[in-house]
């Protein structure tokens, strides 16, 4: 291993490293950097010699990073973004911009925010396009790191707690977040359900048959976690990955499900559903926007965040969410 001398380190090696990590492919990194694949391979070889680590190993048609590379990438990407922003500050004019934003969110979140967001875009940013991807995780950081989405909107308690802990310990945090609104979950059943006309107790709730909405497909949600803390459990007989699907199925069956309270009116079948307060305490549901810090794109992300916050205030006009623009 060659001793690291930062004064003589070729910073272009870090640019190559960043693209290889983002693309997980030497070929795609070369295309993004407008250089040849041998040049990328040579740069990675030089960086390996300096750092004394393989950094990436071949895997299928691409490469997989080593643990050292995974630990090194966030501060490298953050530093490059800050440098780019300092040298070429970003500017974003929504009235003339022709950009596409990719948002990852659940169907209930999209139903809440997208209608008002479209009004804002049509009025203020006619050249902007929005593409919404289904959210399949409670921790979208990898999705954002791989640039599959520009921003994720949802309930990310564990991910945000981890980012806060890292920031408090002085670690590099490559993500930013803002609270958009606070939601509340309710138990939903069909009109005429045997439990619709009586108080919903913990015993009757646990004895019923349930439908779980799980973005990842995991058959254990935060309601189940809350029940487990009480030494109780419920019988989940079907798991789906969309709130709309859950509402439709429950409206024609004796299953119970849990939906965001504000989502029920926009299902189009609210008259066929009955809402009941959950018979147990569950954590507050905070819906946050999460995105990667980016140099010249930060101005665009700021505008998008403000547009989403304005959309949220349309649905939740009484909420005073500190830190939301």
PDB file of C-alpha atoms in Angstrom, residues 17-141:
ATOM      1  CA  UNK A  17     -14.921   6.315  -7.871  1.00  0.00           C
ATOM      2  CA  UNK A  18     -18.176   8.218  -7.325  1.00  0.00           C
ATOM      3  CA  UNK A  19     -19.540   7.290 -10.756  1.00  0.00           C
ATOM      4  CA  UNK A  20     -18.509   3.637 -10.422  1.00  0.00           C
ATOM      5  CA  UNK A  21     -20.271   3.458  -7.049  1.00  0.00           C
ATOM      6  CA  UNK A  22     -23.386   5.133  -8.429  1.00  0.00           C
ATOM      7  CA  UNK A  23     -23.562   2.972 -11.553  1.00  0.00           C
ATOM      8  CA  UNK A  24     -22.132  -0.292 -10.124  1.00  0.00           C
ATOM      9  CA  UNK A  25     -20.604  -0.711 -13.592  1.00  0.00           C
ATOM     10  CA  UNK A  26     -17.304   0.358 -15.135  1.00  0.00           C
ATOM     11  CA  UNK A  27     -18.903   0.574 -18.564  1.00  0.00           C
ATOM     12  CA  UNK A  28     -21.782   2.815 -17.463  1.00  0.00           C
ATOM     13  CA  UNK A  29     -19.411   4.954 -15.387  1.00  0.00           C
ATOM     14  CA  UNK A  30     -17.190   5.446 -18.417  1.00  0.00           C
ATOM     15  CA  UNK A  31     -20.213   6.519 -20.471  1.00  0.00           C
ATOM     16  CA  UNK A  32     -21.316   9.025 -17.791  1.00  0.00           C
ATOM     17  CA  UNK A  33     -17.779  10.446 -17.551  1.00  0.00           C
ATOM     18  CA  UNK A  34     -17.271  10.486 -21.357  1.00  0.00           C
ATOM     19  CA  UNK A  35     -14.054   8.473 -21.080  1.00  0.00           C
ATOM     20  CA  UNK A  36     -13.105   4.932 -22.053  1.00  0.00           C
ATOM     21  CA  UNK A  37     -13.620   1.877 -19.864  1.00  0.00           C
ATOM     22  CA  UNK A  38      -9.835   1.211 -19.731  1.00  0.00           C
ATOM     23  CA  UNK A  39      -9.405   4.739 -18.369  1.00  0.00           C
ATOM     24  CA  UNK A  40     -11.954   3.984 -15.639  1.00  0.00           C
ATOM     25  CA  UNK A  41     -10.219   0.694 -14.832  1.00  0.00           C
ATOM     26  CA  UNK A  42      -6.860   2.466 -14.636  1.00  0.00           C
ATOM     27  CA  UNK A  43      -8.252   5.159 -12.325  1.00  0.00           C
ATOM     28  CA  UNK A  44      -9.758   2.544 -10.008  1.00  0.00           C
ATOM     29  CA  UNK A  45      -6.427   0.664  -9.997  1.00  0.00           C
ATOM     30  CA  UNK A  46      -4.568   3.812  -8.964  1.00  0.00           C
ATOM     31  CA  UNK A  47      -7.105   4.529  -6.218  1.00  0.00           C
ATOM     32  CA  UNK A  48      -6.863   0.923  -4.972  1.00  0.00           C
ATOM     33  CA  UNK A  49      -3.092   1.299  -4.697  1.00  0.00           C
ATOM     34  CA  UNK A  50      -3.451   4.496  -2.691  1.00  0.00           C
ATOM     35  CA  UNK A  51      -6.144   3.181  -0.344  1.00  0.00           C
ATOM     36  CA  UNK A  52      -4.977  -0.417  -0.042  1.00  0.00           C
ATOM     37  CA  UNK A  53      -8.429  -1.865  -0.745  1.00  0.00           C
ATOM     38  CA  UNK A  54     -10.010  -3.569  -3.734  1.00  0.00           C
ATOM     39  CA  UNK A  55     -12.945  -1.094  -3.544  1.00  0.00           C
ATOM     40  CA  UNK A  56     -15.061  -3.050  -6.052  1.00  0.00           C
ATOM     41  CA  UNK A  57     -15.163  -6.667  -7.211  1.00  0.00           C
ATOM     42  CA  UNK A  58     -16.775  -8.051 -10.332  1.00  0.00           C
ATOM     43  CA  UNK A  59     -20.310  -9.406  -9.936  1.00  0.00           C
ATOM     44  CA  UNK A  60     -22.322 -10.546 -12.943  1.00  0.00           C
ATOM     45  CA  UNK A  61     -22.404  -7.748 -15.505  1.00  0.00           C
ATOM     46  CA  UNK A  62     -21.287  -5.121 -12.999  1.00  0.00           C
ATOM     47  CA  UNK A  63     -19.314  -4.641  -9.811  1.00  0.00           C
ATOM     48  CA  UNK A  64     -20.081  -4.813  -6.092  1.00  0.00           C
ATOM     49  CA  UNK A  65     -18.421  -2.469  -3.583  1.00  0.00           C
ATOM     50  CA  UNK A  66     -16.342  -3.647  -0.659  1.00  0.00           C
ATOM     51  CA  UNK A  67     -17.229  -2.553   2.895  1.00  0.00           C
ATOM     52  CA  UNK A  68     -14.450   0.060   2.732  1.00  0.00           C
ATOM     53  CA  UNK A  69     -15.909   1.501  -0.471  1.00  0.00           C
ATOM     54  CA  UNK A  70     -19.403   1.644   1.029  1.00  0.00           C
ATOM     55  CA  UNK A  71     -18.057   3.547   4.034  1.00  0.00           C
ATOM     56  CA  UNK A  72     -16.003   5.900   1.870  1.00  0.00           C
ATOM     57  CA  UNK A  73     -18.613   6.748  -0.750  1.00  0.00           C
ATOM     58  CA  UNK A  74     -21.014   9.022   1.229  1.00  0.00           C
ATOM     59  CA  UNK A  75     -18.338  11.543   2.353  1.00  0.00           C
ATOM     60  CA  UNK A  76     -16.704  11.491  -1.093  1.00  0.00           C
ATOM     61  CA  UNK A  77     -20.012  12.162  -2.851  1.00  0.00           C
ATOM     62  CA  UNK A  78     -20.896  14.862  -0.323  1.00  0.00           C
ATOM     63  CA  UNK A  79     -17.548  16.609  -0.777  1.00  0.00           C
ATOM     64  CA  UNK A  80     -17.810  16.510  -4.576  1.00  0.00           C
ATOM     65  CA  UNK A  81     -21.336  17.917  -4.436  1.00  0.00           C
ATOM     66  CA  UNK A  82     -20.245  20.807  -2.190  1.00  0.00           C
ATOM     67  CA  UNK A  83     -17.289  21.538  -4.459  1.00  0.00           C
ATOM     68  CA  UNK A  84     -19.497  21.570  -7.558  1.00  0.00           C
ATOM     69  CA  UNK A  85     -22.017  23.839  -5.859  1.00  0.00           C
ATOM     70  CA  UNK A  86     -19.245  26.265  -4.824  1.00  0.00           C
ATOM     71  CA  UNK A  87     -17.765  26.412  -8.314  1.00  0.00           C
ATOM     72  CA  UNK A  88     -21.071  26.475 -10.213  1.00  0.00           C
ATOM     73  CA  UNK A  89     -23.943  27.547  -7.957  1.00  0.00           C
ATOM     74  CA  UNK A  90     -27.227  26.128  -9.107  1.00  0.00           C
ATOM     75  CA  UNK A  91     -30.158  28.215 -10.269  1.00  0.00           C
ATOM     76  CA  UNK A  92     -33.663  26.966 -10.825  1.00  0.00           C
ATOM     77  CA  UNK A  93     -36.454  28.947 -12.438  1.00  0.00           C
ATOM     78  CA  UNK A  94     -39.640  26.849 -12.344  1.00  0.00           C
ATOM     79  CA  UNK A  95     -41.311  29.002 -15.002  1.00  0.00           C
ATOM     80  CA  UNK A  96     -38.703  28.076 -17.626  1.00  0.00           C
ATOM     81  CA  UNK A  97     -37.271  24.799 -16.292  1.00  0.00           C
ATOM     82  CA  UNK A  98     -37.757  21.596 -18.259  1.00  0.00           C
ATOM     83  CA  UNK A  99     -36.983  18.952 -15.665  1.00  0.00           C
ATOM     84  CA  UNK A 100     -38.344  15.592 -14.612  1.00  0.00           C
ATOM     85  CA  UNK A 101     -38.611  14.724 -10.927  1.00  0.00           C
ATOM     86  CA  UNK A 102     -38.969  11.109  -9.829  1.00  0.00           C
ATOM     87  CA  UNK A 103     -40.858  10.686  -6.559  1.00  0.00           C
ATOM     88  CA  UNK A 104     -41.226   7.461  -4.585  1.00  0.00           C
ATOM     89  CA  UNK A 105     -44.379   7.308  -2.468  1.00  0.00           C
ATOM     90  CA  UNK A 106     -47.240   5.044  -1.482  1.00  0.00           C
ATOM     91  CA  UNK A 107     -50.569   5.310  -3.254  1.00  0.00           C
ATOM     92  CA  UNK A 108     -52.226   6.972  -0.253  1.00  0.00           C
ATOM     93  CA  UNK A 109     -49.478   9.608  -0.102  1.00  0.00           C
ATOM     94  CA  UNK A 110     -49.731  10.225  -3.843  1.00  0.00           C
ATOM     95  CA  UNK A 111     -53.512  10.593  -3.585  1.00  0.00           C
ATOM     96  CA  UNK A 112     -52.951  13.196  -0.870  1.00  0.00           C
ATOM     97  CA  UNK A 113     -50.233  15.277  -2.506  1.00  0.00           C
ATOM     98  CA  UNK A 114     -50.275  14.822  -6.279  1.00  0.00           C
ATOM     99  CA  UNK A 115     -53.595  16.541  -7.163  1.00  0.00           C
ATOM    100  CA  UNK A 116     -52.510  19.847  -5.606  1.00  0.00           C
ATOM    101  CA  UNK A 117     -48.955  19.360  -6.882  1.00  0.00           C
ATOM    102  CA  UNK A 118     -50.269  19.066 -10.440  1.00  0.00           C
ATOM    103  CA  UNK A 119     -52.173  22.344 -10.005  1.00  0.00           C
ATOM    104  CA  UNK A 120     -48.967  24.065  -8.869  1.00  0.00           C
ATOM    105  CA  UNK A 121     -47.009  22.673 -11.820  1.00  0.00           C
ATOM    106  CA  UNK A 122     -49.637  23.645 -14.390  1.00  0.00           C
ATOM    107  CA  UNK A 123     -49.805  27.149 -12.974  1.00  0.00           C
ATOM    108  CA  UNK A 124     -46.150  27.855 -12.159  1.00  0.00           C
ATOM    109  CA  UNK A 125     -43.918  25.289 -13.876  1.00  0.00           C
ATOM    110  CA  UNK A 126     -45.436  24.061 -17.152  1.00  0.00           C
ATOM    111  CA  UNK A 127     -42.166  22.478 -18.296  1.00  0.00           C
ATOM    112  CA  UNK A 128     -41.844  20.254 -15.217  1.00  0.00           C
ATOM    113  CA  UNK A 129     -42.731  16.550 -15.363  1.00  0.00           C
ATOM    114  CA  UNK A 130     -43.363  14.272 -12.395  1.00  0.00           C
ATOM    115  CA  UNK A 131     -42.923  10.503 -12.362  1.00  0.00           C
ATOM    116  CA  UNK A 132     -44.221   8.633  -9.309  1.00  0.00           C
ATOM    117  CA  UNK A 133     -42.736   5.269  -8.366  1.00  0.00           C
ATOM    118  CA  UNK A 134     -44.325   2.880  -5.861  1.00  0.00           C
ATOM    119  CA  UNK A 135     -42.618   2.999  -2.485  1.00  0.00           C
ATOM    120  CA  UNK A 136     -41.584  -0.514  -1.474  1.00  0.00           C
ATOM    121  CA  UNK A 137     -39.582   0.145   1.682  1.00  0.00           C
ATOM    122  CA  UNK A 138     -39.575   2.076   4.966  1.00  0.00           C
ATOM    123  CA  UNK A 139     -35.923   2.955   4.350  1.00  0.00           C
ATOM    124  CA  UNK A 140     -35.518   4.474   0.867  1.00  0.00           C
ATOM    125  CA  UNK A 141     -31.892   5.562   1.242  1.00  0.00           C
TER     126      UNK A 141
END
